[in-house]
mmCIF file of C-alpha atoms in Angstrom:
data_model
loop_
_atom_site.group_PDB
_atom_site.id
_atom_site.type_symbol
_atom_site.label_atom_id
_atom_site.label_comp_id
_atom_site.label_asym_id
_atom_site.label_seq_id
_atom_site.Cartn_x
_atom_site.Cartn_y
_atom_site.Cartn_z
ATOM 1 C CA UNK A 241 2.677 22.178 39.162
ATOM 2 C CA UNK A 242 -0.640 19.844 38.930
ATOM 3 C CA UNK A 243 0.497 17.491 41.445
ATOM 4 C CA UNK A 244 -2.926 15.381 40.114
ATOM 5 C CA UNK A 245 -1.470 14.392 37.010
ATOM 6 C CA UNK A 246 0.513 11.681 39.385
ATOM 7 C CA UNK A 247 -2.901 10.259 40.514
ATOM 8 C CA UNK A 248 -5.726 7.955 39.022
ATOM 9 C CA UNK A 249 -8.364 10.843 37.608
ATOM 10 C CA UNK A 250 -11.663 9.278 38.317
ATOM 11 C CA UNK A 251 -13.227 8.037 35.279
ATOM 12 C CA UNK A 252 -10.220 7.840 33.074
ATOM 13 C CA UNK A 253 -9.836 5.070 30.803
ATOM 14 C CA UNK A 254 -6.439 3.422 30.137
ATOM 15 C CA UNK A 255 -4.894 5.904 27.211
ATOM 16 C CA UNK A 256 -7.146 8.988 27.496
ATOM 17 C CA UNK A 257 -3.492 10.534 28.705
ATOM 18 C CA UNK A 258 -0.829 9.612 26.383
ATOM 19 C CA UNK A 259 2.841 9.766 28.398
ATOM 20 C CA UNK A 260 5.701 10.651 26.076
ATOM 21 C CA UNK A 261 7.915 10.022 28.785
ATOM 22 C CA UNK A 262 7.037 6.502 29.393
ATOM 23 C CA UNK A 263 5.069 8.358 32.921
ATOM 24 C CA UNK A 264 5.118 5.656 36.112
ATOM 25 C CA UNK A 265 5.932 2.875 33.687
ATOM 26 C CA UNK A 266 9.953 3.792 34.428
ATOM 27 C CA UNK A 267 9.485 2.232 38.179
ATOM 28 C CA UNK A 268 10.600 -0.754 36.241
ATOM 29 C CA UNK A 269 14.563 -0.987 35.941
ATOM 30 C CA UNK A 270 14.013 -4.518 33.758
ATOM 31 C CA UNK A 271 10.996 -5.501 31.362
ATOM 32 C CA UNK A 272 10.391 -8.730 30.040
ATOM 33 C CA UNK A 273 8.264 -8.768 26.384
ATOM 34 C CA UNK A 274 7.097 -12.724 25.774
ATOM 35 C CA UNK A 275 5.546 -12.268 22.389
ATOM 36 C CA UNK A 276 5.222 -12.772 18.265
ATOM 37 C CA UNK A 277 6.205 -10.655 15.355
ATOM 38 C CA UNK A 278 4.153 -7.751 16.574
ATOM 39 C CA UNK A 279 6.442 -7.933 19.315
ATOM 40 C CA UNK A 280 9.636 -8.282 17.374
ATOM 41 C CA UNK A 281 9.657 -5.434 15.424
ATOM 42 C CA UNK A 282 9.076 -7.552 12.299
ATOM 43 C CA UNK A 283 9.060 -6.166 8.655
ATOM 44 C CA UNK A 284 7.817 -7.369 5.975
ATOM 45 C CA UNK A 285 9.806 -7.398 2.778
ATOM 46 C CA UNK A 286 8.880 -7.794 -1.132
ATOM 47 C CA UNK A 287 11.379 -8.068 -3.302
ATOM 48 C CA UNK A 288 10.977 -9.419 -6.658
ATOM 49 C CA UNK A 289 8.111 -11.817 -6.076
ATOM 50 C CA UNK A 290 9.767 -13.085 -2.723
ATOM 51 C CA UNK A 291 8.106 -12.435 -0.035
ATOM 52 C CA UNK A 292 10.562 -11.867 3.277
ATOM 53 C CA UNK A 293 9.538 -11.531 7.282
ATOM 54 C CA UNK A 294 12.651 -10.291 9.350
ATOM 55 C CA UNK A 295 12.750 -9.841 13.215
ATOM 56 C CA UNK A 296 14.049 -6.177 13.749
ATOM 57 C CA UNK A 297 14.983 -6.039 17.252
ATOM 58 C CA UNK A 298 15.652 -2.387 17.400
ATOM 59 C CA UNK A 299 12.374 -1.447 15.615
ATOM 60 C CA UNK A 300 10.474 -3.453 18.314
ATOM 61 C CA UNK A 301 8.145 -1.580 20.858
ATOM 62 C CA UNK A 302 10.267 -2.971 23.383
ATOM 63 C CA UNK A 303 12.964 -1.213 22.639
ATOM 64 C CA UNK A 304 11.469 2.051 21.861
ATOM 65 C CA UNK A 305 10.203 1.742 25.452
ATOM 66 C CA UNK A 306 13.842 0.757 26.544
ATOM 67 C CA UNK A 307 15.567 3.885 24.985
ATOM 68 C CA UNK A 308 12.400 5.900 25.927
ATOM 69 C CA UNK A 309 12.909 5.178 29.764
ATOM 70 C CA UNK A 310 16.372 4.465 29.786
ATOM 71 C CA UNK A 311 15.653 0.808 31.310
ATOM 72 C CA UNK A 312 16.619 -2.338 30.321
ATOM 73 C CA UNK A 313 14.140 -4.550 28.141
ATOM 74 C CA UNK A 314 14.136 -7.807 26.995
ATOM 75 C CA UNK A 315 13.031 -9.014 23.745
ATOM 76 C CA UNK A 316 11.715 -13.162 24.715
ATOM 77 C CA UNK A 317 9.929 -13.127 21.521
ATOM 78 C CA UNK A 318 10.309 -14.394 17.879
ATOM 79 C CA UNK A 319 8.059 -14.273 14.382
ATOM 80 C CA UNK A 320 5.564 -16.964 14.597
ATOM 81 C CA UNK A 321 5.361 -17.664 18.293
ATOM 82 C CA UNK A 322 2.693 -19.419 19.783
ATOM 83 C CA UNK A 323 2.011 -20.266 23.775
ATOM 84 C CA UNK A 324 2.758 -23.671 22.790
ATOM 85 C CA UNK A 325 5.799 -23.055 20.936
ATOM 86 C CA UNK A 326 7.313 -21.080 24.178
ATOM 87 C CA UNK A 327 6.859 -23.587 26.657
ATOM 88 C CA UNK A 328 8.153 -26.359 24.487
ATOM 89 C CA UNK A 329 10.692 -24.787 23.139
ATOM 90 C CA UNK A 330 11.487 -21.120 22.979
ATOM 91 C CA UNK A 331 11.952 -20.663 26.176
ATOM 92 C CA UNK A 332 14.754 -22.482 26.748
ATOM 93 C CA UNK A 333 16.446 -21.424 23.665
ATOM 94 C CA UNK A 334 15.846 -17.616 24.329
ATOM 95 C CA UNK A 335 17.052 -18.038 28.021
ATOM 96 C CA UNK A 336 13.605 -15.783 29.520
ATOM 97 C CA UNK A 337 13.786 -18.145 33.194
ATOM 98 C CA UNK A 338 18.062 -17.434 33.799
ATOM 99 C CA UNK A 339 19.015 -15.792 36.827
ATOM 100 C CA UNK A 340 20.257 -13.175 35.295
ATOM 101 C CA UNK A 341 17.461 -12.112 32.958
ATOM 102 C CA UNK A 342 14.903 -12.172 35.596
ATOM 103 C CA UNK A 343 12.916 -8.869 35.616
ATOM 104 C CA UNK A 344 10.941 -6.838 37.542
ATOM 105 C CA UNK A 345 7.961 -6.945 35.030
ATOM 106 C CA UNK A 346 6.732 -8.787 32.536
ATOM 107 C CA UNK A 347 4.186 -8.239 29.272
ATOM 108 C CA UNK A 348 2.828 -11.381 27.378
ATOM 109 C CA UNK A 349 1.666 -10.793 24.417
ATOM 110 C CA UNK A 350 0.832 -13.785 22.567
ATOM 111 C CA UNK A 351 -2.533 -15.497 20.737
ATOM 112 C CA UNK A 352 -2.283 -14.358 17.399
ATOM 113 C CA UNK A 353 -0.246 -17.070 15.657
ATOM 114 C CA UNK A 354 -2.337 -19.450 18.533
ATOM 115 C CA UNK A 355 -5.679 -17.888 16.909
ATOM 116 C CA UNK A 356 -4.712 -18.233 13.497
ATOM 117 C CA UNK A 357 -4.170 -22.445 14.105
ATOM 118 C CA UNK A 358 -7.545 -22.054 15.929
ATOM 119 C CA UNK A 359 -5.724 -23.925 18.689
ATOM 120 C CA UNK A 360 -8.407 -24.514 21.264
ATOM 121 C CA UNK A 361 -8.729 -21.683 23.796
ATOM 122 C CA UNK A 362 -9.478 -23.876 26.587
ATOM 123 C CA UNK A 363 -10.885 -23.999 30.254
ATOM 124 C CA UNK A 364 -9.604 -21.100 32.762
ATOM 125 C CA UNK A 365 -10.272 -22.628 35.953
ATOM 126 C CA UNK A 366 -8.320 -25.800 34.760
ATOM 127 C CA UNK A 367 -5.146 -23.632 33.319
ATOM 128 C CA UNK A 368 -4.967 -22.076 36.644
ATOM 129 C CA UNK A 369 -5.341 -25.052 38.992
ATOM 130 C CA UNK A 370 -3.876 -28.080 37.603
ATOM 131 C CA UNK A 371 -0.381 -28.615 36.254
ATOM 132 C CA UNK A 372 -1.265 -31.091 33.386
ATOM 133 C CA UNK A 373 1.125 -32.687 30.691
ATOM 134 C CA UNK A 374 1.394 -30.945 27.659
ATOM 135 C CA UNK A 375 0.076 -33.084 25.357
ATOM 136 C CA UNK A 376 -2.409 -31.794 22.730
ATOM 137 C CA UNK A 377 -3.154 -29.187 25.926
ATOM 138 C CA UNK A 378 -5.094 -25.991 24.869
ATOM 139 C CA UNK A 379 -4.237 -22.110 24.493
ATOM 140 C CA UNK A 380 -4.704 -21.177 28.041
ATOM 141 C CA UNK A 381 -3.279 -24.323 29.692
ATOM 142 C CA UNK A 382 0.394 -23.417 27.737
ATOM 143 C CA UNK A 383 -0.009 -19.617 28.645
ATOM 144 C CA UNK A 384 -0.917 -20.097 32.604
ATOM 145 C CA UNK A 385 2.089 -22.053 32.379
ATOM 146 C CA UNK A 386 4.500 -19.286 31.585
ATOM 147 C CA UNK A 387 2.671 -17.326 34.358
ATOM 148 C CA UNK A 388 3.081 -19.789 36.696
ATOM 149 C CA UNK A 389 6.554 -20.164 35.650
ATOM 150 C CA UNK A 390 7.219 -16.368 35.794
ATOM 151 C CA UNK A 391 5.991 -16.910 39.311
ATOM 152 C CA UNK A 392 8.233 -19.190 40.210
ATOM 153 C CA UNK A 393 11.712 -17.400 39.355
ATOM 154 C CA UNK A 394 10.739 -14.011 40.167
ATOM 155 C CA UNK A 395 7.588 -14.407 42.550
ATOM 156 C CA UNK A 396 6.737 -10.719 42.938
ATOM 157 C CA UNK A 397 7.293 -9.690 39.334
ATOM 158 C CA UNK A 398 4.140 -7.281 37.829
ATOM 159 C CA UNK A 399 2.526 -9.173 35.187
ATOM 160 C CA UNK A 400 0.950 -7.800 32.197
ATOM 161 C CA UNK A 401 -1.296 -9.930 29.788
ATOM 162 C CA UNK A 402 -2.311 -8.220 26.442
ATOM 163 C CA UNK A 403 -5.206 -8.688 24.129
ATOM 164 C CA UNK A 404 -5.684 -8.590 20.737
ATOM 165 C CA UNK A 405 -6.507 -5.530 19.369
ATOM 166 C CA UNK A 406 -10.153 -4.750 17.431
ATOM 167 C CA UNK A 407 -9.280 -5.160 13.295
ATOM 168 C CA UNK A 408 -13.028 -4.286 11.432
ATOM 169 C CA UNK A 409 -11.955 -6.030 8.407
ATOM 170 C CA UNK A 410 -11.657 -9.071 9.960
ATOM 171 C CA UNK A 411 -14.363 -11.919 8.850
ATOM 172 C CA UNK A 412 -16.669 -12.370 11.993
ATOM 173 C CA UNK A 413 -15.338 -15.757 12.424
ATOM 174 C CA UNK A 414 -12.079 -14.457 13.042
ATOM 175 C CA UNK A 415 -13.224 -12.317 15.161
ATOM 176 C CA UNK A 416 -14.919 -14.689 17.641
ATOM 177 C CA UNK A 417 -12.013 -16.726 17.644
ATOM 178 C CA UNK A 418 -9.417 -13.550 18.659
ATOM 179 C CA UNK A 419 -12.228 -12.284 21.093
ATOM 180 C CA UNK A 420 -12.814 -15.704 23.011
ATOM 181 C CA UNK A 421 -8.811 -15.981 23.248
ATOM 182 C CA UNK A 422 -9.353 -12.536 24.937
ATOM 183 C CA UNK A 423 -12.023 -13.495 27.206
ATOM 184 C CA UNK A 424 -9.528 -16.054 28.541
ATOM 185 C CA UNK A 425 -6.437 -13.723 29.001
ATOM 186 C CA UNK A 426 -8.846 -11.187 31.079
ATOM 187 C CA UNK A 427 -10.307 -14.396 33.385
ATOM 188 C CA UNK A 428 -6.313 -15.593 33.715
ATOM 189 C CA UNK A 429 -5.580 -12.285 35.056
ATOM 190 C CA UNK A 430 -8.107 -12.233 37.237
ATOM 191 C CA UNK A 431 -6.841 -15.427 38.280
ATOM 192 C CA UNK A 432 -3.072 -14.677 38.978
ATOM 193 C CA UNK A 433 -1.891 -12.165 41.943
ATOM 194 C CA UNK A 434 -0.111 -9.109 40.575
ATOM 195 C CA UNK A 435 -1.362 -9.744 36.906
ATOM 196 C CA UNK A 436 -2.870 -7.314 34.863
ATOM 197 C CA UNK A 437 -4.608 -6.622 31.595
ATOM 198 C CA UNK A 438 -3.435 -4.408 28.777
ATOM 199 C CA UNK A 439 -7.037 -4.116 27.293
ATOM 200 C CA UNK A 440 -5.940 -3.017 23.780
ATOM 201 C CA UNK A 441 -9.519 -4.607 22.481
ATOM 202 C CA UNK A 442 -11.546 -2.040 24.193
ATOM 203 C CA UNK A 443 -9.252 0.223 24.258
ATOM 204 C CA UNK A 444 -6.543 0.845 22.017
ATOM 205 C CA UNK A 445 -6.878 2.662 18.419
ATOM 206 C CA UNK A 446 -9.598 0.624 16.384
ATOM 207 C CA UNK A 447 -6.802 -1.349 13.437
ATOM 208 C CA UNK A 448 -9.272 0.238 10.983
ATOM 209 C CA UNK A 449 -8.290 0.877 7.303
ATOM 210 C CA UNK A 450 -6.921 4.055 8.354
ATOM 211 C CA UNK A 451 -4.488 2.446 10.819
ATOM 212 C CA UNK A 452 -3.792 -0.146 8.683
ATOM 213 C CA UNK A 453 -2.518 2.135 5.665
ATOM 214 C CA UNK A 454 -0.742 4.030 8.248
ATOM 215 C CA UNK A 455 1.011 1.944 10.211
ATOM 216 C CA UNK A 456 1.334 -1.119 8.755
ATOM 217 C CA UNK A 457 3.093 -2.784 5.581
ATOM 218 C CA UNK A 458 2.177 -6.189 5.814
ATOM 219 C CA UNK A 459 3.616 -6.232 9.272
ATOM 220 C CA UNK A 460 3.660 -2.913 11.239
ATOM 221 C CA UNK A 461 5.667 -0.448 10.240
ATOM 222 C CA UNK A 462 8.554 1.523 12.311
ATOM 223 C CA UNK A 463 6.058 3.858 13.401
ATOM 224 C CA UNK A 464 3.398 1.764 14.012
ATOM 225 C CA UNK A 465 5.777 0.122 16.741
ATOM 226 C CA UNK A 466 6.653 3.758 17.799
ATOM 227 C CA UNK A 467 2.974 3.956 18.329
ATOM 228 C CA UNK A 468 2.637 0.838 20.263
ATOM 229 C CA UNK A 469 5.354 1.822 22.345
ATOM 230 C CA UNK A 470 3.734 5.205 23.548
ATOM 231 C CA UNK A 471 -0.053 2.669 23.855
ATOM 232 C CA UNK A 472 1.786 0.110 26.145
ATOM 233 C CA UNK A 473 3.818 2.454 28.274
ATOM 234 C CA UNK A 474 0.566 4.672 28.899
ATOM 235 C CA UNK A 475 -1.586 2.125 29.727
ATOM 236 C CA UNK A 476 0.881 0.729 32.228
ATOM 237 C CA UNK A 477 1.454 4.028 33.667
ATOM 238 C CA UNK A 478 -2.967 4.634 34.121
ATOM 239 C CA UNK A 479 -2.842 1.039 35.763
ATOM 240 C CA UNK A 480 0.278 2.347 38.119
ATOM 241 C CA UNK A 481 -1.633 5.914 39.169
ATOM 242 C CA UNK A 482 -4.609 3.765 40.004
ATOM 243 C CA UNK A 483 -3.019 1.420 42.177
ATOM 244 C CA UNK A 484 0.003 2.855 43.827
ATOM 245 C CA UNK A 485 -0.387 0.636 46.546
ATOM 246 C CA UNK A 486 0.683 -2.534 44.441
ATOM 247 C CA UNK A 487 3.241 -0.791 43.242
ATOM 248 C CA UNK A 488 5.182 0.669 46.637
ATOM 249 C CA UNK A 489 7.727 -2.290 46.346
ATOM 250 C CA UNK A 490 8.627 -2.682 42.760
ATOM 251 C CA UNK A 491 12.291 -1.487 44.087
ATOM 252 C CA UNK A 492 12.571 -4.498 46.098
ATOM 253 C CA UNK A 493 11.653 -7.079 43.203
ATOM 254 C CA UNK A 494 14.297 -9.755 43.114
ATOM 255 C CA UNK A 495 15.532 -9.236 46.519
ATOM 256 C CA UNK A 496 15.018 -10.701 49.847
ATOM 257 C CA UNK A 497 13.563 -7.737 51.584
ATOM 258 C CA UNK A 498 10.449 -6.337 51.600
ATOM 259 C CA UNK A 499 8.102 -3.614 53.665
ATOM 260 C CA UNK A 500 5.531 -4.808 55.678
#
């Protein structure tokens, strides 16, 4: 046995190591997905010159990660959804802040549909310190808010923020607009204690034609969510073996005690 595999190899980047198991990310008895389509398992249908999107729970990567590692994962997530649309309204109506669908970790993966309306991205340092009204507010302002209201129910809960991924065939102006939203997810991480990045710009698959044609039919396919599935619970697992210390604990999340 290679006890090293259970260690952060120096040098590694985030999915060099692919885990078909799901690897350290099955510390985590509850997962909480805040997210879009992409995060909804949504297909697209065609059907005699109607054009159909339908959320497919099941299909989700969520829930390929929840039968993978036998935990329990929540879907807070819907076709369409924006940061703004989550605080306002989604939230309450999908019930992600109840006592009893508080988890031990949670991925946000949001700024597409936010992108796409060009909201304004917004100023970091003022997301993170102020607690402003929500009127005509920007990108980042609406998502430090579910952070910080993350952190309120469930104070030691891991955090994971996710980027956009890389799409070539995107016009340039699109792709300022996706990479400045991502500049301000990494500085809101940096930002937050226990938050971390899911880097899929730098470093997941390139959405090339390739991918596209693969893995996609105007939304992803079933596979393609199969292969975010094996992405996300990888690159949580390579943050985990490279930080074991702020990990110890993740048993005690949601209780009173702790180890110190």
């Amino acid at each position: 046995m290679d006890v090293n595999q259970f260690y952060g190899i120096e040098g590694e980047k985030p999915l060099d190591n692919l885990v078909n198991d799901g690897g350290f990310c099955g510390i985590f008895r509850t997962i909480g997905i805040v997210g879009d389509s992409l995060s909804s398992g949504e297909l697209e249908s065609y059907t005699e010159g109607i054009r159909g999107y339908h959320d497919f729970y099941e299909y989700s990567w969520g829930q390929y990660m929840a039968r993978t590692l036998g935990n329990k994962v929540y879907n807070f997530s819907r076709g369409g959804m924006t940061a703004k649309e989550f605080v306002e309204n989604f939230s309450a109506q999908c019930g992600v802040y109840s006592y009893d669908k508080l988890c031990q970790a949670y991925i946000i993966a949001l700024g597409v549909n936010d992108a796409n309306k060009s909201f304004e991205v917004g100023d970091v340092d003022r997301a993170f310190k102020e607690n402003p009204s929500l009127d005509n507010q920007s990108f980042l302002v609406y998502y430090a808010r579910i952070i910080k209201t993350l952190k309120t129910k469930q104070p030691k809960a891991k955090i994971f923020l996710m980027t956009m991924p890389y799409q070539p065939q995107c016009t340039e102006e699109v792709q300022n607009r996706r990479n400045a939203y991502n500049e301000g997810i990494r500085a809101l991480a940096e930002k937050f204690a226990n938050t971390y990045v899911l880097d899929f710009w730098k470093y997941a698959p390139t959405y090339d034609e390739k991918f596209q044609k693969t893995f996609f039919r105007g939304h992803m396919t079933p596979a393609g969510y199969l292969v975010t599935s094996k992405m996300v619970m990888s690159y949580i697992d390579w943050i985990i073996r490279h930080n074991h210390e702020d990990f110890a604990e993740v048993g005690l999340i949601g209780t009173p005690y702790s180890y110190s």
